[in-house]
mmCIF file of C-alpha atoms and ligand atoms in Angstrom:
data_model
loop_
_atom_site.group_PDB
_atom_site.id
_atom_site.type_symbol
_atom_site.label_atom_id
_atom_site.label_comp_id
_atom_site.label_asym_id
_atom_site.label_seq_id
_atom_site.Cartn_x
_atom_site.Cartn_y
_atom_site.Cartn_z
ATOM 1 C CA MET A 1 29.516 8.373 -22.265
ATOM 2 C CA ASP A 2 31.285 10.915 -20.031
ATOM 3 C CA ASN A 3 32.098 9.033 -16.808
ATOM 4 C CA SER A 4 31.705 12.105 -14.628
ATOM 5 C CA LEU A 5 27.997 12.293 -15.522
ATOM 6 C CA ILE A 6 25.597 10.998 -12.887
ATOM 7 C CA THR A 7 22.851 9.598 -15.080
ATOM 8 C CA VAL A 8 19.276 8.846 -14.056
ATOM 9 C CA THR A 9 19.985 5.167 -14.502
ATOM 10 C CA SER A 10 22.703 2.777 -15.574
ATOM 11 C CA PRO A 11 22.173 -0.733 -16.909
ATOM 12 C CA LEU A 12 22.721 -3.814 -14.790
ATOM 13 C CA LEU A 13 25.303 -5.750 -16.827
ATOM 14 C CA PRO A 14 26.091 -9.469 -16.513
ATOM 15 C CA ASP A 15 29.637 -10.639 -15.914
ATOM 16 C CA LEU A 16 31.328 -10.589 -19.312
ATOM 17 C CA ASP A 17 33.140 -13.923 -18.908
ATOM 18 C CA GLU A 18 29.940 -15.675 -17.868
ATOM 19 C CA PHE A 19 28.096 -14.086 -20.783
ATOM 20 C CA TYR A 20 30.853 -15.204 -23.128
ATOM 21 C CA GLY A 21 30.418 -18.764 -21.829
ATOM 22 C CA LEU A 22 26.717 -18.714 -22.730
ATOM 23 C CA LEU A 23 27.427 -17.102 -26.088
ATOM 24 C CA LYS A 24 29.742 -20.008 -26.881
ATOM 25 C CA GLU A 25 26.887 -22.425 -26.140
ATOM 26 C CA ILE A 26 24.623 -20.489 -28.496
ATOM 27 C CA TRP A 27 27.280 -20.451 -31.204
ATOM 28 C CA ASN A 28 27.826 -24.190 -30.845
ATOM 29 C CA SER A 29 24.098 -24.928 -30.996
ATOM 30 C CA LYS A 30 23.591 -22.624 -34.009
ATOM 31 C CA TYR A 31 20.041 -22.067 -32.724
ATOM 32 C CA ILE A 32 19.882 -18.312 -32.182
ATOM 33 C CA THR A 33 16.192 -17.365 -32.009
ATOM 34 C CA ASN A 34 12.578 -18.691 -32.192
ATOM 35 C CA ASN A 35 11.921 -20.212 -28.772
ATOM 36 C CA GLY A 36 15.380 -21.679 -28.202
ATOM 37 C CA SER A 37 16.573 -23.325 -25.013
ATOM 38 C CA PHE A 38 17.702 -20.118 -23.249
ATOM 39 C CA HIS A 39 14.379 -18.497 -24.146
ATOM 40 C CA LYS A 40 12.476 -21.418 -22.588
ATOM 41 C CA GLN A 41 14.744 -21.397 -19.541
ATOM 42 C CA LEU A 42 14.336 -17.659 -18.942
ATOM 43 C CA GLU A 43 10.536 -17.865 -19.212
ATOM 44 C CA LYS A 44 10.516 -20.586 -16.523
ATOM 45 C CA GLU A 45 12.997 -18.813 -14.269
ATOM 46 C CA LEU A 46 11.126 -15.512 -14.528
ATOM 47 C CA ALA A 47 7.764 -17.134 -13.739
ATOM 48 C CA SER A 48 9.295 -18.633 -10.623
ATOM 49 C CA TYR A 49 11.177 -15.462 -9.571
ATOM 50 C CA LEU A 50 8.169 -13.225 -10.170
ATOM 51 C CA LYS A 51 5.716 -15.682 -8.520
ATOM 52 C CA VAL A 52 3.414 -15.729 -11.553
ATOM 53 C CA PRO A 53 1.945 -18.722 -13.410
ATOM 54 C CA TYR A 54 3.105 -17.955 -16.989
ATOM 55 C CA VAL A 55 5.492 -15.595 -18.712
ATOM 56 C CA SER A 56 5.898 -14.995 -22.419
ATOM 57 C CA LEU A 57 9.067 -13.156 -23.435
ATOM 58 C CA PHE A 58 8.948 -10.288 -25.924
ATOM 59 C CA THR A 59 11.466 -8.190 -27.770
ATOM 60 C CA ASN A 60 10.563 -5.017 -25.842
ATOM 61 C CA GLY A 61 7.919 -3.700 -23.434
ATOM 62 C CA THR A 62 5.738 -1.986 -26.046
ATOM 63 C CA LEU A 63 4.843 -5.013 -28.165
ATOM 64 C CA PRO A 64 3.309 -7.039 -25.300
ATOM 65 C CA LEU A 65 0.962 -4.097 -24.648
ATOM 66 C CA ILE A 66 -0.066 -3.998 -28.302
ATOM 67 C CA THR A 67 -0.404 -7.786 -28.378
ATOM 68 C CA ALA A 68 -2.402 -7.985 -25.132
ATOM 69 C CA LEU A 69 -4.990 -5.598 -26.563
ATOM 70 C CA GLN A 70 -5.160 -7.730 -29.724
ATOM 71 C CA ALA A 71 -5.410 -10.991 -27.820
ATOM 72 C CA LEU A 72 -8.234 -9.735 -25.596
ATOM 73 C CA ARG A 73 -9.967 -8.217 -28.655
ATOM 74 C CA VAL A 74 -10.163 -4.840 -26.972
ATOM 75 C CA THR A 75 -11.899 -2.206 -29.122
ATOM 76 C CA GLY A 76 -13.674 1.149 -28.791
ATOM 77 C CA GLU A 77 -12.504 3.142 -25.779
ATOM 78 C CA VAL A 78 -10.010 2.280 -23.057
ATOM 79 C CA ILE A 79 -9.576 4.155 -19.798
ATOM 80 C CA THR A 80 -5.952 4.933 -19.068
ATOM 81 C CA THR A 81 -3.561 7.305 -17.318
ATOM 82 C CA PRO A 82 -1.837 10.304 -18.876
ATOM 83 C CA TYR A 83 0.993 10.052 -16.324
ATOM 84 C CA SER A 84 3.190 7.435 -17.969
ATOM 85 C CA PHE A 85 5.688 6.880 -20.744
ATOM 86 C CA VAL A 86 4.114 7.546 -24.115
ATOM 87 C CA ALA A 87 4.271 3.845 -25.127
ATOM 88 C CA THR A 88 1.266 3.115 -22.892
ATOM 89 C CA THR A 89 -1.119 5.221 -24.972
ATOM 90 C CA HIS A 90 0.631 4.508 -28.272
ATOM 91 C CA ALA A 91 -0.279 0.827 -27.771
ATOM 92 C CA LEU A 92 -3.960 1.826 -27.809
ATOM 93 C CA TRP A 93 -3.515 4.014 -30.862
ATOM 94 C CA TRP A 94 -1.787 1.219 -32.787
ATOM 95 C CA ASN A 95 -4.890 -0.894 -32.150
ATOM 96 C CA GLY A 96 -7.275 1.807 -33.375
ATOM 97 C CA ILE A 97 -8.583 2.272 -29.818
ATOM 98 C CA LYS A 98 -9.568 5.675 -28.405
ATOM 99 C CA PRO A 99 -7.692 6.468 -25.186
ATOM 100 C CA VAL A 100 -9.790 8.050 -22.449
ATOM 101 C CA PHE A 101 -7.592 9.775 -19.884
ATOM 102 C CA VAL A 102 -8.567 9.708 -16.230
ATOM 103 C CA ASP A 103 -6.743 11.669 -13.543
ATOM 104 C CA VAL A 104 -4.258 10.163 -11.111
ATOM 105 C CA ASP A 105 -4.145 9.973 -7.339
ATOM 106 C CA LEU A 106 -1.531 12.346 -5.908
ATOM 107 C CA LYS A 107 -0.659 9.805 -3.216
ATOM 108 C CA THR A 108 0.757 7.347 -5.774
ATOM 109 C CA GLY A 109 0.713 8.866 -9.250
ATOM 110 C CA ASN A 110 -1.502 5.977 -10.364
ATOM 111 C CA LEU A 111 -4.922 6.051 -12.021
ATOM 112 C CA ASP A 112 -7.466 7.163 -9.409
ATOM 113 C CA PRO A 113 -10.078 4.369 -9.138
ATOM 114 C CA ASN A 114 -12.616 6.850 -7.775
ATOM 115 C CA LYS A 115 -12.580 8.723 -11.083
ATOM 116 C CA ILE A 116 -12.869 5.738 -13.413
ATOM 117 C CA GLU A 117 -16.623 5.174 -13.361
ATOM 118 C CA THR A 118 -17.627 8.607 -14.648
ATOM 119 C CA ALA A 119 -15.398 8.047 -17.697
ATOM 120 C CA ILE A 120 -17.091 4.758 -18.669
ATOM 121 C CA THR A 121 -19.317 4.910 -21.771
ATOM 122 C CA PRO A 122 -21.093 2.164 -23.776
ATOM 123 C CA LYS A 123 -17.934 2.024 -25.942
ATOM 124 C CA THR A 124 -15.568 1.305 -23.035
ATOM 125 C CA THR A 125 -14.118 -2.203 -23.196
ATOM 126 C CA ALA A 126 -11.082 -2.082 -20.922
ATOM 127 C CA ILE A 127 -8.988 -0.266 -18.339
ATOM 128 C CA MET A 128 -5.240 0.072 -18.829
ATOM 129 C CA PRO A 129 -3.578 1.349 -15.637
ATOM 130 C CA VAL A 130 0.166 1.705 -15.038
ATOM 131 C CA HIS A 131 1.996 0.862 -11.800
ATOM 132 C CA VAL A 132 3.942 4.058 -12.222
ATOM 133 C CA TYR A 133 7.478 4.045 -10.709
ATOM 134 C CA GLY A 134 6.637 0.486 -9.604
ATOM 135 C CA LYS A 135 4.095 1.699 -7.032
ATOM 136 C CA PRO A 136 1.173 -0.741 -7.068
ATOM 137 C CA CYS A 137 -2.220 0.470 -8.298
ATOM 138 C CA GLU A 138 -5.353 -0.112 -6.245
ATOM 139 C CA THR A 139 -5.914 -3.376 -8.065
ATOM 140 C CA LYS A 140 -8.878 -4.596 -5.983
ATOM 141 C CA LYS A 141 -10.894 -1.432 -6.533
ATOM 142 C CA ILE A 142 -10.048 -1.422 -10.232
ATOM 143 C CA GLN A 143 -11.093 -5.074 -10.579
ATOM 144 C CA GLU A 144 -14.401 -4.412 -8.800
ATOM 145 C CA ILE A 145 -15.227 -1.680 -11.321
ATOM 146 C CA ALA A 146 -14.096 -3.850 -14.236
ATOM 147 C CA ASP A 147 -16.267 -6.745 -13.055
ATOM 148 C CA ARG A 148 -19.287 -4.503 -12.582
ATOM 149 C CA TYR A 149 -19.058 -3.175 -16.145
ATOM 150 C CA GLY A 150 -17.635 -6.292 -17.843
ATOM 151 C CA LEU A 151 -14.321 -4.644 -18.723
ATOM 152 C CA LYS A 152 -10.892 -6.199 -19.308
ATOM 153 C CA VAL A 153 -7.934 -4.952 -17.276
ATOM 154 C CA ILE A 154 -4.428 -4.837 -18.743
ATOM 155 C CA TYR A 155 -1.704 -3.524 -16.476
ATOM 156 C CA ASP A 156 1.283 -1.764 -17.957
ATOM 157 C CA ALA A 157 3.695 -3.093 -15.354
ATOM 158 C CA ALA A 158 6.819 -1.857 -17.172
ATOM 159 C CA HIS A 159 8.143 -0.448 -13.875
ATOM 160 C CA ALA A 160 6.848 -3.159 -11.538
ATOM 161 C CA PHE A 161 9.387 -5.976 -11.886
ATOM 162 C CA GLY A 162 9.318 -8.030 -8.678
ATOM 163 C CA VAL A 163 6.844 -5.774 -6.866
ATOM 164 C CA GLU A 164 4.648 -7.602 -4.369
ATOM 165 C CA VAL A 165 1.710 -6.652 -2.160
ATOM 166 C CA ASP A 166 1.320 -8.748 1.000
ATOM 167 C CA GLY A 167 3.548 -11.429 -0.511
ATOM 168 C CA GLU A 168 1.660 -11.666 -3.818
ATOM 169 C CA SER A 169 3.031 -10.433 -7.125
ATOM 170 C CA VAL A 170 1.292 -7.326 -8.396
ATOM 171 C CA LEU A 171 1.697 -8.880 -11.853
ATOM 172 C CA ASN A 172 -1.097 -11.334 -11.075
ATOM 173 C CA ALA A 173 -3.708 -8.572 -11.067
ATOM 174 C CA GLY A 174 -6.034 -8.004 -14.020
ATOM 175 C CA ASP A 175 -6.309 -10.092 -17.173
ATOM 176 C CA MET A 176 -2.690 -9.569 -18.183
ATOM 177 C CA SER A 177 0.342 -7.547 -17.159
ATOM 178 C CA THR A 178 3.229 -6.448 -19.317
ATOM 179 C CA LEU A 179 6.853 -5.758 -18.387
ATOM 180 C CA SER A 180 9.714 -3.843 -19.970
ATOM 181 C CA PHE A 181 13.254 -5.190 -19.769
ATOM 182 C CA HIS A 182 14.794 -2.124 -21.418
ATOM 183 C CA ALA A 183 18.385 -1.189 -20.500
ATOM 184 C CA THR A 184 17.070 1.578 -18.229
ATOM 185 C CA LYS A 185 14.967 -0.765 -16.072
ATOM 186 C CA VAL A 186 15.653 -2.510 -12.753
ATOM 187 C CA TYR A 187 16.033 -5.774 -14.665
ATOM 188 C CA ASN A 188 17.107 -5.619 -18.295
ATOM 189 C CA THR A 189 17.792 -7.831 -21.275
ATOM 190 C CA ILE A 190 19.176 -4.810 -23.236
ATOM 191 C CA GLU A 191 15.877 -4.442 -25.095
ATOM 192 C CA GLY A 192 13.163 -6.833 -24.003
ATOM 193 C CA GLY A 193 9.882 -7.337 -22.274
ATOM 194 C CA ALA A 194 7.302 -9.885 -21.242
ATOM 195 C CA MET A 195 3.662 -10.601 -20.758
ATOM 196 C CA VAL A 196 2.278 -12.300 -17.663
ATOM 197 C CA MET A 197 -0.903 -14.339 -17.937
ATOM 198 C CA HIS A 198 -2.966 -16.650 -15.738
ATOM 199 C CA ASP A 199 -3.403 -19.810 -17.827
ATOM 200 C CA GLU A 200 -1.636 -22.084 -20.268
ATOM 201 C CA LYS A 201 -4.171 -21.592 -23.043
ATOM 202 C CA THR A 202 -3.625 -17.830 -23.030
ATOM 203 C CA LYS A 203 0.135 -18.315 -22.997
ATOM 204 C CA GLN A 204 -0.167 -20.599 -26.020
ATOM 205 C CA ARG A 205 -2.229 -18.018 -27.888
ATOM 206 C CA ILE A 206 0.228 -15.220 -27.022
ATOM 207 C CA ASP A 207 3.163 -17.396 -28.094
ATOM 208 C CA TYR A 208 1.431 -17.887 -31.461
ATOM 209 C CA LEU A 209 0.645 -14.181 -31.793
ATOM 210 C CA LYS A 210 4.231 -13.083 -31.150
ATOM 211 C CA ASN A 211 5.368 -15.461 -33.910
ATOM 212 C CA PHE A 212 3.159 -14.199 -36.783
ATOM 213 C CA GLY A 213 0.254 -16.331 -35.525
ATOM 214 C CA PHE A 214 1.972 -19.600 -36.474
ATOM 215 C CA ALA A 215 0.704 -22.721 -34.684
ATOM 216 C CA GLY A 216 2.885 -25.247 -36.472
ATOM 217 C CA GLU A 217 4.509 -25.147 -39.874
ATOM 218 C CA THR A 218 1.455 -24.517 -42.017
ATOM 219 C CA THR A 219 -1.212 -23.140 -39.675
ATOM 220 C CA VAL A 220 -1.734 -19.473 -38.873
ATOM 221 C CA VAL A 221 -4.320 -18.926 -36.149
ATOM 222 C CA GLY A 222 -4.526 -15.138 -36.272
ATOM 223 C CA PRO A 223 -2.922 -11.934 -37.498
ATOM 224 C CA GLY A 224 0.238 -12.196 -35.401
ATOM 225 C CA ILE A 225 3.316 -10.041 -35.254
ATOM 226 C CA ASN A 226 7.014 -10.737 -34.841
ATOM 227 C CA SER A 227 8.046 -9.806 -31.317
ATOM 228 C CA LYS A 228 10.191 -12.737 -30.213
ATOM 229 C CA MET A 229 13.212 -12.441 -27.954
ATOM 230 C CA ASP A 230 16.394 -14.009 -29.345
ATOM 231 C CA GLU A 231 18.762 -16.437 -27.595
ATOM 232 C CA VAL A 232 21.519 -13.885 -26.985
ATOM 233 C CA ARG A 233 19.258 -11.591 -24.988
ATOM 234 C CA ALA A 234 17.618 -14.520 -23.205
ATOM 235 C CA ALA A 235 21.081 -15.725 -22.084
ATOM 236 C CA TYR A 236 21.946 -12.199 -20.919
ATOM 237 C CA GLY A 237 18.619 -12.150 -19.046
ATOM 238 C CA ILE A 238 19.363 -15.454 -17.292
ATOM 239 C CA LEU A 239 22.609 -14.018 -15.934
ATOM 240 C CA ASN A 240 21.010 -10.732 -14.889
ATOM 241 C CA LEU A 241 18.256 -12.514 -13.001
ATOM 242 C CA ARG A 242 20.950 -13.970 -10.701
ATOM 243 C CA GLN A 243 22.067 -10.507 -9.611
ATOM 244 C CA VAL A 244 18.830 -8.532 -9.650
ATOM 245 C CA ASP A 245 18.108 -8.972 -5.919
ATOM 246 C CA GLU A 246 21.484 -7.490 -5.085
ATOM 247 C CA ALA A 247 20.802 -4.599 -7.468
ATOM 248 C CA ILE A 248 17.415 -3.905 -5.853
ATOM 249 C CA ALA A 249 19.019 -3.965 -2.393
ATOM 250 C CA ALA A 250 21.593 -1.405 -3.589
ATOM 251 C CA ARG A 251 18.786 0.772 -4.983
ATOM 252 C CA ARG A 252 17.016 0.600 -1.642
ATOM 253 C CA GLU A 253 20.127 1.978 0.063
ATOM 254 C CA VAL A 254 20.076 4.925 -2.347
ATOM 255 C CA ALA A 255 16.388 5.563 -1.603
ATOM 256 C CA VAL A 256 17.068 5.506 2.141
ATOM 257 C CA ALA A 257 19.947 7.996 1.773
ATOM 258 C CA TYR A 258 17.843 10.335 -0.371
ATOM 259 C CA ARG A 259 14.889 10.196 2.014
ATOM 260 C CA ASN A 260 17.023 10.823 5.091
ATOM 261 C CA ALA A 261 18.565 13.894 3.532
ATOM 262 C CA LEU A 262 15.452 15.302 1.848
ATOM 263 C CA ARG A 263 12.853 14.825 4.559
ATOM 264 C CA SER A 264 13.644 18.172 6.140
ATOM 265 C CA VAL A 265 13.933 20.173 2.915
ATOM 266 C CA GLU A 266 10.973 22.497 2.600
ATOM 267 C CA GLY A 267 9.199 22.370 -0.735
ATOM 268 C CA VAL A 268 10.521 18.922 -1.681
ATOM 269 C CA SER A 269 8.288 15.878 -1.357
ATOM 270 C CA PHE A 270 8.707 12.236 -2.291
ATOM 271 C CA PHE A 271 7.030 8.876 -1.843
ATOM 272 C CA ASP A 272 7.693 6.691 1.163
ATOM 273 C CA ASP A 273 7.473 2.913 1.033
ATOM 274 C CA MET A 274 3.895 1.627 1.126
ATOM 275 C CA PRO A 275 2.943 -0.758 3.981
ATOM 276 C CA GLY A 276 2.957 -4.434 2.961
ATOM 277 C CA VAL A 277 4.633 -3.682 -0.368
ATOM 278 C CA LYS A 278 7.908 -5.171 -1.612
ATOM 279 C CA HIS A 279 9.250 -2.293 -3.683
ATOM 280 C CA ASN A 280 11.819 -2.436 -6.456
ATOM 281 C CA TYR A 281 13.079 1.173 -6.153
ATOM 282 C CA SER A 282 12.964 1.578 -9.891
ATOM 283 C CA TYR A 283 12.701 5.383 -9.789
ATOM 284 C CA PHE A 284 13.101 8.093 -7.171
ATOM 285 C CA PRO A 285 10.795 10.970 -8.111
ATOM 286 C CA ILE A 286 10.829 14.183 -6.098
ATOM 287 C CA PHE A 287 8.195 16.910 -6.433
ATOM 288 C CA ILE A 288 9.096 20.583 -6.141
ATOM 289 C CA ASP A 289 6.687 23.094 -4.657
ATOM 290 C CA GLU A 290 8.323 26.211 -6.076
ATOM 291 C CA ARG A 291 6.698 28.629 -3.610
ATOM 292 C CA LYS A 292 8.129 26.797 -0.630
ATOM 293 C CA TYR A 293 11.373 25.679 -2.240
ATOM 294 C CA GLY A 294 12.178 29.087 -3.715
ATOM 295 C CA MET A 295 13.147 27.742 -7.113
ATOM 296 C CA THR A 296 11.098 26.272 -9.933
ATOM 297 C CA ARG A 297 11.357 22.618 -10.909
ATOM 298 C CA ASP A 298 13.014 23.583 -14.184
ATOM 299 C CA GLU A 299 15.521 25.870 -12.486
ATOM 300 C CA LEU A 300 16.543 23.037 -10.194
ATOM 301 C CA TYR A 301 16.607 20.607 -13.104
ATOM 302 C CA MET A 302 18.965 22.887 -15.053
ATOM 303 C CA LYS A 303 21.130 23.535 -12.003
ATOM 304 C CA MET A 304 21.517 19.772 -11.570
ATOM 305 C CA ARG A 305 22.437 19.344 -15.240
ATOM 306 C CA GLU A 306 25.101 22.036 -15.001
ATOM 307 C CA SER A 307 26.666 19.982 -12.221
ATOM 308 C CA LYS A 308 26.451 16.860 -14.404
ATOM 309 C CA VAL A 309 23.595 15.362 -12.394
ATOM 310 C CA LEU A 310 21.211 14.133 -15.060
ATOM 311 C CA GLY A 311 17.825 13.735 -13.425
ATOM 312 C CA ARG A 312 14.850 13.275 -15.757
ATOM 313 C CA ARG A 313 11.382 14.806 -15.731
ATOM 314 C CA TYR A 314 9.521 11.502 -16.021
ATOM 315 C CA PHE A 315 6.612 12.035 -16.883
ATOM 316 C CA TYR A 316 6.610 15.505 -18.354
ATOM 317 C CA PRO A 317 4.970 16.411 -20.630
ATOM 318 C CA LEU A 318 1.916 14.311 -19.913
ATOM 319 C CA ILE A 319 0.924 11.912 -22.681
ATOM 320 C CA SER A 320 -2.300 13.897 -23.043
ATOM 321 C CA GLU A 321 -0.215 16.947 -24.031
ATOM 322 C CA PHE A 322 1.435 15.322 -27.074
ATOM 323 C CA SER A 323 -0.021 16.450 -30.411
ATOM 324 C CA THR A 324 -1.524 13.031 -31.230
ATOM 325 C CA TYR A 325 -3.650 13.040 -28.075
ATOM 326 C CA ARG A 326 -4.103 16.733 -27.201
ATOM 327 C CA GLY A 327 -7.352 17.018 -29.169
ATOM 328 C CA LEU A 328 -9.149 14.319 -27.192
ATOM 329 C CA GLU A 329 -11.892 15.547 -24.892
ATOM 330 C CA SER A 330 -10.386 13.680 -21.950
ATOM 331 C CA ALA A 331 -7.008 15.390 -22.558
ATOM 332 C CA ASP A 332 -8.437 18.705 -21.328
ATOM 333 C CA PRO A 333 -6.163 19.842 -18.464
ATOM 334 C CA LYS A 334 -9.286 20.607 -16.405
ATOM 335 C CA ASN A 335 -9.969 16.865 -16.417
ATOM 336 C CA LEU A 336 -6.438 16.042 -15.211
ATOM 337 C CA PRO A 337 -5.408 18.507 -12.476
ATOM 338 C CA ASN A 338 -3.404 16.035 -10.390
ATOM 339 C CA ALA A 339 -1.532 14.619 -13.356
ATOM 340 C CA HIS A 340 -0.600 18.149 -14.446
ATOM 341 C CA LYS A 341 0.505 19.019 -10.935
ATOM 342 C CA MET A 342 2.816 15.996 -10.820
ATOM 343 C CA ALA A 343 4.167 16.428 -14.349
ATOM 344 C CA ASN A 344 4.965 20.091 -13.670
ATOM 345 C CA SER A 345 6.806 19.446 -10.424
ATOM 346 C CA VAL A 346 8.623 16.130 -10.879
ATOM 347 C CA ILE A 347 12.292 15.316 -11.202
ATOM 348 C CA CYS A 348 13.415 11.698 -11.073
ATOM 349 C CA LEU A 349 16.753 11.624 -9.290
ATOM 350 C CA PRO A 350 19.558 9.291 -10.383
ATOM 351 C CA MET A 351 18.579 5.848 -9.118
ATOM 352 C CA HIS A 352 20.515 2.681 -9.869
ATOM 353 C CA HIS A 353 22.570 -0.077 -8.342
ATOM 354 C CA ALA A 354 25.967 1.438 -9.204
ATOM 355 C CA LEU A 355 25.606 4.857 -7.578
ATOM 356 C CA ARG A 356 28.516 5.478 -5.208
ATOM 357 C CA ARG A 357 28.299 7.311 -1.885
ATOM 358 C CA GLU A 358 30.001 10.342 -3.495
ATOM 359 C CA ASP A 359 27.475 10.315 -6.371
ATOM 360 C CA ILE A 360 24.581 10.359 -3.893
ATOM 361 C CA GLU A 361 26.219 13.215 -2.011
ATOM 362 C CA CYS A 362 26.732 15.134 -5.240
ATOM 363 C CA VAL A 363 23.033 14.688 -6.157
ATOM 364 C CA LEU A 364 21.937 15.838 -2.711
ATOM 365 C CA GLU A 365 24.265 18.844 -2.722
ATOM 366 C CA GLN A 366 22.276 20.216 -5.657
ATOM 367 C CA ILE A 367 18.970 19.966 -3.815
ATOM 368 C CA VAL A 368 19.620 20.480 -0.096
ATOM 369 C CA LYS A 369 20.192 24.178 0.507
HETATM 370 N N1 T4K B 401 5.348 1.481 -20.460
HETATM 371 C C1 T4K B 401 6.015 2.243 -19.589
HETATM 372 C C2 T4K B 401 5.316 2.718 -18.371
HETATM 373 C C3 T4K B 401 7.361 2.568 -19.825
HETATM 374 O O1 T4K B 401 8.041 3.355 -18.943
HETATM 375 C C4 T4K B 401 7.997 2.081 -20.980
HETATM 376 C C5 T4K B 401 9.365 2.413 -21.250
HETATM 377 C C6 T4K B 401 7.253 1.254 -21.854
HETATM 378 C C7 T4K B 401 5.927 0.989 -21.560
HETATM 379 C C8 T4K B 401 7.832 0.682 -23.094
HETATM 380 O O2 T4K B 401 8.834 -0.272 -22.825
HETATM 381 P P1 T4K B 401 10.028 -0.492 -23.929
HETATM 382 O O3 T4K B 401 9.339 -0.721 -25.260
HETATM 383 O O4 T4K B 401 10.918 0.728 -23.916
HETATM 384 O O5 T4K B 401 10.731 -1.722 -23.419
HETATM 385 C C9 T4K B 401 13.517 5.331 -21.501
HETATM 386 C C10 T4K B 401 13.351 3.944 -22.094
HETATM 387 O O6 T4K B 401 13.749 3.884 -23.465
HETATM 388 C C11 T4K B 401 11.992 3.361 -21.954
HETATM 389 O O7 T4K B 401 12.161 1.959 -21.975
HETATM 390 C C12 T4K B 401 11.336 3.724 -20.634
HETATM 391 N N2 T4K B 401 9.987 3.264 -20.541
HETATM 392 C C13 T4K B 401 11.380 5.224 -20.408
HETATM 393 C C14 T4K B 401 10.754 5.625 -19.095
HETATM 394 O O8 T4K B 401 12.731 5.632 -20.396
HETATM 395 P P2 T4K B 401 14.445 7.558 -22.480
HETATM 396 O O9 T4K B 401 14.288 8.112 -23.838
HETATM 397 O O10 T4K B 401 14.181 8.448 -21.329
HETATM 398 O O11 T4K B 401 15.878 6.864 -22.269
HETATM 399 P P3 T4K B 401 17.320 7.457 -22.544
HETATM 400 O O12 T4K B 401 17.918 6.802 -23.730
HETATM 401 O O13 T4K B 401 17.293 8.954 -22.532
HETATM 402 O O14 T4K B 401 18.105 6.927 -21.275
HETATM 403 C C15 T4K B 401 17.970 7.507 -19.983
HETATM 404 C C16 T4K B 401 19.318 7.478 -19.294
HETATM 405 O O15 T4K B 401 19.695 6.138 -19.040
HETATM 406 C C17 T4K B 401 20.460 8.080 -20.096
HETATM 407 O O16 T4K B 401 20.624 9.424 -19.736
HETATM 408 C C18 T4K B 401 21.670 7.271 -19.691
HETATM 409 C C19 T4K B 401 21.104 5.966 -19.195
HETATM 410 N N3 T4K B 401 21.364 4.891 -20.149
HETATM 411 C C20 T4K B 401 20.481 4.681 -21.176
HETATM 412 C C21 T4K B 401 20.697 3.671 -22.076
HETATM 413 C C22 T4K B 401 19.759 3.428 -23.224
HETATM 414 C C23 T4K B 401 22.499 4.129 -20.008
HETATM 415 O O17 T4K B 401 23.292 4.355 -19.078
HETATM 416 N N4 T4K B 401 22.714 3.119 -20.876
HETATM 417 C C24 T4K B 401 21.866 2.833 -21.918
HETATM 418 O O18 T4K B 401 22.101 1.892 -22.685
HETATM 419 O O19 T4K B 401 13.426 6.315 -22.467
#
């Protein structure tokens, strides 16, 4: 990759010598996948770091979503957000479930709990919200609705690694939460992901399901899939966990610099930290009001690209605009005004631990007039 590019993100990489040391251990053991010792160690270390009872590692962040829906026997219709990465809704489709899109709250970009109830039908079995950009959903309100209607709640927490509300992990909300450890995330295992659950029995069932449903050599307890993380990526993950706090602190510095410079720019808005929340600064979205800013979002986006500043329009287009989902009744733009507003005005600025002062200045030069 061209080193002069300022990309939206850059992977957190473990020290190569340390990684080599762990690779040697793997080579010597000749045990390279299927719940090996590094896999077990990383599950324990993550549960402790994330302050959650149980973690099951996966090979990416999409398969735990698909598997959670299977494990909870979710069917019929599921209420979800259109303002996310397409994997969220694809997980429903792969389970033969009809997605029902509900609009988001402009204050956070997350599913608006006040709009959930009108979308519930006799076929609704679950709610699948996303903590978009790592900003916590209104989990209490969502749980109240779920309890009232007997619905499951599965959080796509792909962006919410380490996020806490009043000292408690946001990953403990709902029936299950799923994480992505893709290279582009705050914490990565190259490709990877995880599911967080509340009890040992559920963890056992998920561990069976991610290994074809095998519970022992000759017993298959259900139609499982293969979504196991191997030893090499688990070892890489163990090393990255040791430096993730430092990386998040560096991201915070970037967020502070962006906010200080952008607060006075007319037509540009962004999210501030939420009270009581431990953020992970996984993304830094800005929203362009073209009438006040004097330039459209896409004009600014292209201008940035020409100067080698590669922001991204996460999440444009909305999931509800992709051909697979566009025909759904709930995908009607009239049903999703806030989501459309956000998708049509967003640019995620470069945000990662390795941005230098001069990179931040270069990004800001494109935006501050
Ligand atoms: N749910 C949500 C809410 C999600 O956001 C995601 C994934 C998922 C579920 C599914 O999780 P996974 O199955 O992916 O684990 C990226 C990621 O591929 C995807 O993981 C992520 N969300 C999504 C928001 O972003 P792209 O297509 O935008 O990534 P890409 O390849 O264009 O990379 C973006 C930039 O990052 C590049 O311009 C340069 C930099 N980069 C990227 C890679 C891969 C690097 O510097 N090094 C790298 O190795 O999808």
